[in-house]
Amino acid sequence: MEIRWMQSFVAVAEELHFGRAAARLQMAQSPLSQTIRKLEKELGAELFERNTRSVALTAAGHAFLPHARAVLGEVERARQATRASVGAVYGHITLGFTGALNHLSLPPLTRAVRTTYPDIDLDLVGRVMTRDAIQQLDSGALDLAFVGLPVESALVHTRLIAREPFCVVLPSDHRLANRSVIELVEMADDDFISTPLTAGSALQEDAMRACLEAGFRPRVVQEITDPYMILMLVAAGVGVALMTEGLANVAPPGAVFVRLTGGTVRMNHGLAWSAKAIHRSVVREAVLALAERVLPTPPPGVNWSATAN
């Protein structure tokens, strides 16, 4: 069994498409298919269910995937250890993020990584909600991820990087759009736009909890995963939303951010990584140490807006 066979298997398992996997590996599709066949013959089991329209992992494929990733991880760690002996940090790291919600955290960290460690290949994976991030960190598909806190899981370690107040986002012609501050209960009769309940979004969970604590359950008329698209729908007059204050910097025309009274409704942003020792690497530890300098844990009572400017 060759290392390149496992690399090919992992690429197809993650892409679930032979064409995309071949492009990722910079090889033709036919040799890739032949490599997978050799691996299946070696293992004595089919790893993929194939038809003209789709590719899916078999039970054997699901069972083999974490072990293949672990082997490739060990090979990469060996390579890193060799190179680290000459004082450089080489390798690959995959960072998951949600999207616009991370526009204050993602740029400074990625810039710092590329400046400090130019030999690290940084792969950014967007539209990763907190629940998905935990699963992908545990499987090794992600090395690091931005998440909402708290995370009640023994699968990952986390560190607080920011606290950010929620605001109500209103269409510009809303009856309360000219107010400087709003009590959340004043929005009880409005239509809300939210990320889907089933998406595993910390943003959605925090917003729902805030409304329930204010004494009402929001009437959600539209669900959409992308936070920026929620702002677009607010601007279009579809409804109102609860969003973190920092997104006011990227709000489209027609969407107005109004602060909530008390400023006690907040979202806690965190950085997460796998708790499994098998996923530890020189690269990951270097980036985590760098993140502590670039995105330090804020002191108690300090919001993101006070530390990011």
Tab-separated table of C-alpha atoms in Angstrom:
chain	number	residue	atom	x	y	z
A	1	MET	CA	0.000	0.000	0.000
A	2	GLU	CA	1.457	3.334	-1.080
A	3	ILE	CA	1.063	6.750	0.517
A	4	ARG	CA	-0.213	8.203	-2.749
A	5	TRP	CA	-3.045	5.650	-2.701
A	6	MET	CA	-4.226	7.070	0.612
A	7	GLN	CA	-3.833	10.627	-0.658
A	8	SER	CA	-6.014	9.730	-3.617
A	9	PHE	CA	-8.602	8.049	-1.404
A	10	VAL	CA	-8.846	11.011	0.991
A	11	ALA	CA	-9.204	13.456	-1.922
A	12	VAL	CA	-12.098	11.480	-3.430
A	13	ALA	CA	-13.687	10.948	0.000
A	14	GLU	CA	-13.662	14.686	0.693
A	15	GLU	CA	-14.722	15.804	-2.782
A	16	LEU	CA	-17.108	12.880	-3.507
A	17	HIS	CA	-16.356	13.574	-7.155
A	18	PHE	CA	-13.550	11.963	-9.153
A	19	GLY	CA	-13.134	14.951	-11.468
A	20	ARG	CA	-12.718	17.470	-8.651
A	21	ALA	CA	-10.436	15.110	-6.735
A	22	ALA	CA	-8.256	14.625	-9.823
A	23	ALA	CA	-8.000	18.389	-10.304
A	24	ARG	CA	-7.083	18.801	-6.632
A	25	LEU	CA	-4.334	16.190	-6.998
A	26	GLN	CA	-3.217	17.661	-10.335
A	27	MET	CA	-3.644	14.377	-12.171
A	28	ALA	CA	-5.948	12.893	-14.796
A	29	GLN	CA	-9.176	11.228	-13.726
A	30	SER	CA	-8.391	7.814	-15.261
A	31	PRO	CA	-5.162	7.225	-13.264
A	32	LEU	CA	-6.999	8.351	-10.124
A	33	SER	CA	-9.731	5.762	-10.697
A	34	GLN	CA	-7.079	3.097	-11.249
A	35	THR	CA	-5.342	4.065	-8.003
A	36	ILE	CA	-8.591	3.729	-6.054
A	37	ARG	CA	-9.170	0.309	-7.628
A	38	LYS	CA	-5.683	-0.801	-6.531
A	39	LEU	CA	-6.372	0.363	-2.987
A	40	GLU	CA	-9.713	-1.436	-2.896
A	41	LYS	CA	-8.078	-4.610	-4.157
A	42	GLU	CA	-5.377	-4.319	-1.496
A	43	LEU	CA	-7.978	-3.850	1.235
A	44	GLY	CA	-10.393	-6.415	-0.150
A	45	ALA	CA	-13.360	-4.049	0.062
A	46	GLU	CA	-15.069	-1.411	-2.048
A	47	LEU	CA	-14.574	2.065	-0.617
A	48	PHE	CA	-16.997	3.973	-2.840
A	49	GLU	CA	-20.433	3.463	-4.331
A	50	ARG	CA	-20.246	4.843	-7.876
A	51	ASN	CA	-22.829	5.590	-10.520
A	52	THR	CA	-23.052	8.041	-13.401
A	53	ARG	CA	-24.395	10.796	-11.161
A	54	SER	CA	-22.799	10.460	-7.748
A	55	VAL	CA	-20.027	9.044	-5.598
A	56	ALA	CA	-20.588	8.002	-1.980
A	57	LEU	CA	-18.508	6.303	0.683
A	58	THR	CA	-19.399	2.728	1.548
A	59	ALA	CA	-19.388	1.525	5.161
A	60	ALA	CA	-15.832	0.300	4.552
A	61	GLY	CA	-14.889	3.707	3.151
A	62	HIS	CA	-16.263	5.496	6.199
A	63	ALA	CA	-14.337	3.123	8.460
A	64	PHE	CA	-11.084	3.569	6.532
A	65	LEU	CA	-11.191	7.385	6.200
A	66	PRO	CA	-10.046	8.417	9.725
A	67	HIS	CA	-7.191	5.903	9.570
A	68	ALA	CA	-6.065	7.165	6.160
A	69	ARG	CA	-6.094	10.727	7.473
A	70	ALA	CA	-4.121	9.635	10.521
A	71	VAL	CA	-1.455	7.980	8.365
A	72	LEU	CA	-1.149	11.055	6.160
A	73	GLY	CA	-1.001	13.183	9.291
A	74	GLU	CA	1.901	11.144	10.646
A	75	VAL	CA	3.742	11.470	7.336
A	76	GLU	CA	3.222	15.226	7.411
A	77	ARG	CA	4.402	15.435	11.029
A	78	ALA	CA	7.537	13.526	10.115
A	79	ARG	CA	8.192	15.950	7.274
A	80	GLN	CA	7.590	18.924	9.581
A	81	ALA	CA	9.907	17.545	12.252
A	82	THR	CA	12.693	17.191	9.711
A	83	ARG	CA	12.246	20.710	8.422
A	84	ALA	CA	11.771	22.182	11.895
A	85	SER	CA	15.279	21.015	12.736
A	86	VAL	CA	16.572	23.816	10.530
A	87	GLY	CA	14.333	26.407	12.233
A	88	ALA	CA	11.522	26.741	9.632
A	89	VAL	CA	7.826	25.833	9.846
A	90	TYR	CA	6.466	24.086	6.758
A	91	GLY	CA	3.197	22.350	6.088
A	92	HIS	CA	-0.510	22.678	5.490
A	93	ILE	CA	-3.336	23.869	7.724
A	94	THR	CA	-7.082	24.050	7.083
A	95	LEU	CA	-9.100	26.792	8.777
A	96	GLY	CA	-12.900	26.784	8.847
A	97	PHE	CA	-14.999	29.927	9.117
A	98	THR	CA	-18.636	30.948	8.727
A	99	GLY	CA	-18.404	33.904	6.365
A	100	ALA	CA	-19.124	37.585	6.968
A	101	LEU	CA	-19.551	36.836	10.664
A	102	ASN	CA	-15.766	36.344	10.866
A	103	HIS	CA	-14.731	39.432	8.920
A	104	LEU	CA	-13.050	40.920	12.010
A	105	SER	CA	-11.154	37.751	12.958
A	106	LEU	CA	-10.256	35.997	9.723
A	107	PRO	CA	-8.238	38.741	7.932
A	108	PRO	CA	-5.820	39.572	10.761
A	109	LEU	CA	-5.080	35.902	11.425
A	110	THR	CA	-4.591	34.925	7.783
A	111	ARG	CA	-2.368	37.964	7.152
A	112	ALA	CA	-0.270	37.128	10.204
A	113	VAL	CA	0.129	33.491	9.135
A	114	ARG	CA	1.213	34.426	5.622
A	115	THR	CA	3.630	37.061	6.901
A	116	THR	CA	5.133	35.050	9.768
A	117	TYR	CA	5.091	31.608	8.156
A	118	PRO	CA	5.235	32.015	4.368
A	119	ASP	CA	5.927	28.287	3.943
A	120	ILE	CA	2.613	27.280	5.523
A	121	ASP	CA	-0.060	26.432	2.962
A	122	LEU	CA	-3.244	27.933	4.455
A	123	ASP	CA	-6.511	26.459	3.145
A	124	LEU	CA	-9.672	28.428	4.043
A	125	VAL	CA	-13.029	26.628	4.154
A	126	GLY	CA	-16.107	28.874	4.267
A	127	ARG	CA	-19.702	28.378	5.423
A	128	VAL	CA	-18.737	26.136	8.335
A	129	MET	CA	-21.226	26.450	11.203
A	130	THR	CA	-20.224	25.659	14.780
A	131	ARG	CA	-21.802	22.184	14.873
A	132	ASP	CA	-20.172	21.181	11.581
A	133	ALA	CA	-16.860	22.662	12.729
A	134	ILE	CA	-16.777	20.381	15.779
A	135	GLN	CA	-17.373	17.289	13.642
A	136	GLN	CA	-14.791	18.287	11.030
A	137	LEU	CA	-12.184	19.126	13.652
A	138	ASP	CA	-12.715	15.745	15.279
A	139	SER	CA	-12.410	13.895	11.963
A	140	GLY	CA	-9.305	15.822	10.929
A	141	ALA	CA	-10.965	17.516	7.948
A	142	LEU	CA	-10.237	20.867	9.656
A	143	ASP	CA	-7.251	21.842	11.796
A	144	LEU	CA	-8.734	25.035	13.258
A	145	ALA	CA	-12.131	26.728	13.085
A	146	PHE	CA	-13.882	29.872	14.235
A	147	VAL	CA	-16.881	28.913	16.378
A	148	GLY	CA	-19.474	30.407	18.649
A	149	LEU	CA	-19.010	29.740	22.370
A	150	PRO	CA	-19.726	27.960	24.596
A	151	VAL	CA	-19.084	24.628	22.897
A	152	GLU	CA	-20.218	21.736	25.066
A	153	SER	CA	-18.108	18.985	23.527
A	154	ALA	CA	-15.137	16.973	24.700
A	155	LEU	CA	-14.081	16.597	21.056
A	156	VAL	CA	-12.487	20.038	20.824
A	157	HIS	CA	-10.506	22.600	22.773
A	158	THR	CA	-11.571	26.241	22.478
A	159	ARG	CA	-10.337	29.713	23.387
A	160	LEU	CA	-12.387	32.900	23.617
A	161	ILE	CA	-11.169	35.517	21.134
A	162	ALA	CA	-13.939	38.147	21.323
A	163	ARG	CA	-17.252	39.217	22.817
A	164	GLU	CA	-19.549	41.074	20.465
A	165	PRO	CA	-22.892	42.745	21.307
A	166	PHE	CA	-26.004	41.944	19.308
A	167	CYS	CA	-27.961	44.647	17.525
A	168	VAL	CA	-31.380	44.657	15.915
A	169	VAL	CA	-31.111	45.043	12.135
A	170	LEU	CA	-34.073	46.878	10.626
A	171	PRO	CA	-35.167	47.961	7.159
A	172	SER	CA	-34.477	51.684	6.799
A	173	ASP	CA	-38.211	52.426	6.629
A	174	HIS	CA	-39.040	50.456	9.796
A	175	ARG	CA	-40.990	52.308	12.492
A	176	LEU	CA	-38.033	52.076	14.908
A	177	ALA	CA	-35.181	52.646	12.444
A	178	ASN	CA	-34.484	56.166	13.743
A	179	ARG	CA	-34.102	55.063	17.352
A	180	SER	CA	-30.644	55.022	18.947
A	181	VAL	CA	-31.491	52.094	21.208
A	182	ILE	CA	-34.246	49.450	21.367
A	183	GLU	CA	-35.546	47.031	23.957
A	184	LEU	CA	-35.634	43.580	22.396
A	185	VAL	CA	-39.208	42.973	23.556
A	186	GLU	CA	-40.300	45.814	21.245
A	187	MET	CA	-39.619	43.471	18.319
A	188	ALA	CA	-41.991	40.747	19.546
A	189	ASP	CA	-44.549	41.362	16.774
A	190	ASP	CA	-42.036	41.651	13.906
A	191	ASP	CA	-41.146	39.058	11.289
A	192	PHE	CA	-37.615	37.709	11.755
A	193	ILE	CA	-34.972	36.410	9.355
A	194	SER	CA	-32.579	33.865	10.806
A	195	THR	CA	-30.084	31.163	10.047
A	196	PRO	CA	-31.814	27.738	9.946
A	197	LEU	CA	-32.618	26.074	13.244
A	198	THR	CA	-31.055	22.839	11.976
A	199	ALA	CA	-27.817	24.441	10.728
A	200	GLY	CA	-25.983	24.223	14.036
A	201	SER	CA	-25.317	27.971	14.109
A	202	ALA	CA	-24.252	29.567	17.389
A	203	LEU	CA	-25.551	32.879	16.002
A	204	GLN	CA	-29.052	31.435	15.685
A	205	GLU	CA	-28.924	29.797	19.110
A	206	ASP	CA	-27.775	33.001	20.823
A	207	ALA	CA	-30.407	35.097	19.044
A	208	MET	CA	-33.211	32.657	19.900
A	209	ARG	CA	-32.102	32.502	23.530
A	210	ALA	CA	-32.094	36.309	23.770
A	211	CYS	CA	-35.634	36.547	22.416
A	212	LEU	CA	-36.929	33.865	24.790
A	213	GLU	CA	-35.297	35.638	27.739
A	214	ALA	CA	-37.007	38.848	26.579
A	215	GLY	CA	-40.359	37.057	26.842
A	216	PHE	CA	-41.241	36.087	23.281
A	217	ARG	CA	-40.514	33.519	20.581
A	218	PRO	CA	-39.542	35.233	17.303
A	219	ARG	CA	-41.772	34.630	14.289
A	220	VAL	CA	-39.220	33.469	11.718
A	221	VAL	CA	-40.477	34.003	8.155
A	222	GLN	CA	-37.244	33.324	6.283
A	223	GLU	CA	-34.226	31.130	7.021
A	224	ILE	CA	-30.926	31.470	5.188
A	225	THR	CA	-27.433	30.253	6.084
A	226	ASP	CA	-25.298	33.210	4.944
A	227	PRO	CA	-25.315	36.101	7.503
A	228	TYR	CA	-24.665	38.668	4.773
A	229	MET	CA	-27.676	37.432	2.806
A	230	ILE	CA	-29.753	37.917	5.957
A	231	LEU	CA	-28.698	41.578	5.904
A	232	MET	CA	-29.683	41.767	2.233
A	233	LEU	CA	-33.155	40.419	3.000
A	234	VAL	CA	-33.557	42.906	5.854
A	235	ALA	CA	-32.628	45.712	3.464
A	236	ALA	CA	-35.258	44.350	1.061
A	237	GLY	CA	-37.926	44.685	3.755
A	238	VAL	CA	-38.538	40.962	4.278
A	239	GLY	CA	-38.140	41.222	8.051
A	240	VAL	CA	-35.800	42.114	10.894
A	241	ALA	CA	-32.851	40.209	12.364
A	242	LEU	CA	-30.555	39.949	15.347
A	243	MET	CA	-26.947	40.288	14.249
A	244	THR	CA	-23.606	41.034	15.863
A	245	GLU	CA	-22.543	44.672	15.971
A	246	GLY	CA	-19.429	44.246	13.818
A	247	LEU	CA	-21.513	43.363	10.767
A	248	ALA	CA	-22.712	46.983	10.658
A	249	ASN	CA	-19.438	47.684	8.829
A	250	VAL	CA	-20.554	45.557	5.864
A	251	ALA	CA	-24.314	46.219	5.943
A	252	PRO	CA	-25.926	46.906	2.538
A	253	PRO	CA	-27.856	50.153	1.933
A	254	GLY	CA	-31.327	49.884	3.418
A	255	ALA	CA	-30.303	47.899	6.528
A	256	VAL	CA	-29.999	49.841	9.793
A	257	PHE	CA	-28.261	48.568	12.951
A	258	VAL	CA	-29.783	49.713	16.269
A	259	ARG	CA	-28.250	48.790	19.615
A	260	LEU	CA	-30.153	46.922	22.319
A	261	THR	CA	-30.656	48.393	25.770
A	262	GLY	CA	-28.171	47.250	28.375
A	263	GLY	CA	-25.740	45.742	25.873
A	264	THR	CA	-25.922	42.424	27.713
A	265	VAL	CA	-26.956	40.311	24.709
A	266	ARG	CA	-23.648	39.163	23.246
A	267	MET	CA	-22.104	36.499	21.071
A	268	ASN	CA	-18.849	34.937	22.231
A	269	HIS	CA	-16.464	34.168	19.374
A	270	GLY	CA	-13.907	31.416	19.769
A	271	LEU	CA	-11.159	29.506	18.030
A	272	ALA	CA	-11.433	25.704	18.210
A	273	TRP	CA	-9.150	22.753	17.494
A	274	SER	CA	-9.326	18.985	17.950
A	275	ALA	CA	-8.730	17.533	21.392
A	276	LYS	CA	-7.205	14.405	19.843
A	277	ALA	CA	-3.436	14.173	20.148
A	278	ILE	CA	-3.365	12.449	16.762
A	279	HIS	CA	-4.371	15.718	15.088
A	280	ARG	CA	-1.654	17.767	16.792
A	281	SER	CA	1.059	19.124	14.474
A	282	VAL	CA	3.951	21.548	14.494
A	283	VAL	CA	2.060	23.756	12.051
A	284	ARG	CA	-1.123	23.821	14.102
A	285	GLU	CA	0.728	24.646	17.307
A	286	ALA	CA	2.625	27.450	15.560
A	287	VAL	CA	-0.609	28.973	14.228
A	288	LEU	CA	-2.330	28.636	17.613
A	289	ALA	CA	0.557	30.485	19.277
A	290	LEU	CA	0.390	33.173	16.608
A	291	ALA	CA	-3.385	33.484	17.090
A	292	GLU	CA	-2.866	34.179	20.785
A	293	ARG	CA	-0.881	37.279	19.807
A	294	VAL	CA	-3.122	38.416	16.942
A	295	LEU	CA	-6.493	37.563	18.533
A	296	PRO	CA	-5.871	37.659	22.300
A	297	THR	CA	-8.573	36.647	24.749
A	298	PRO	CA	-10.312	39.895	25.800
A	299	PRO	CA	-10.372	40.866	29.492
A	300	PRO	CA	-13.715	40.433	31.305
A	301	GLY	CA	-16.267	43.009	30.243
A	302	VAL	CA	-14.404	44.076	27.090
A	303	ASN	CA	-16.316	43.755	23.827
A	304	TRP	CA	-14.772	43.080	20.440
A	305	SER	CA	-15.323	46.656	19.253
A	306	ALA	CA	-13.041	47.872	22.017
A	307	THR	CA	-10.156	45.567	21.058
A	308	ALA	CA	-10.425	45.414	17.276
A	309	ASN	CA	-9.973	49.106	16.505
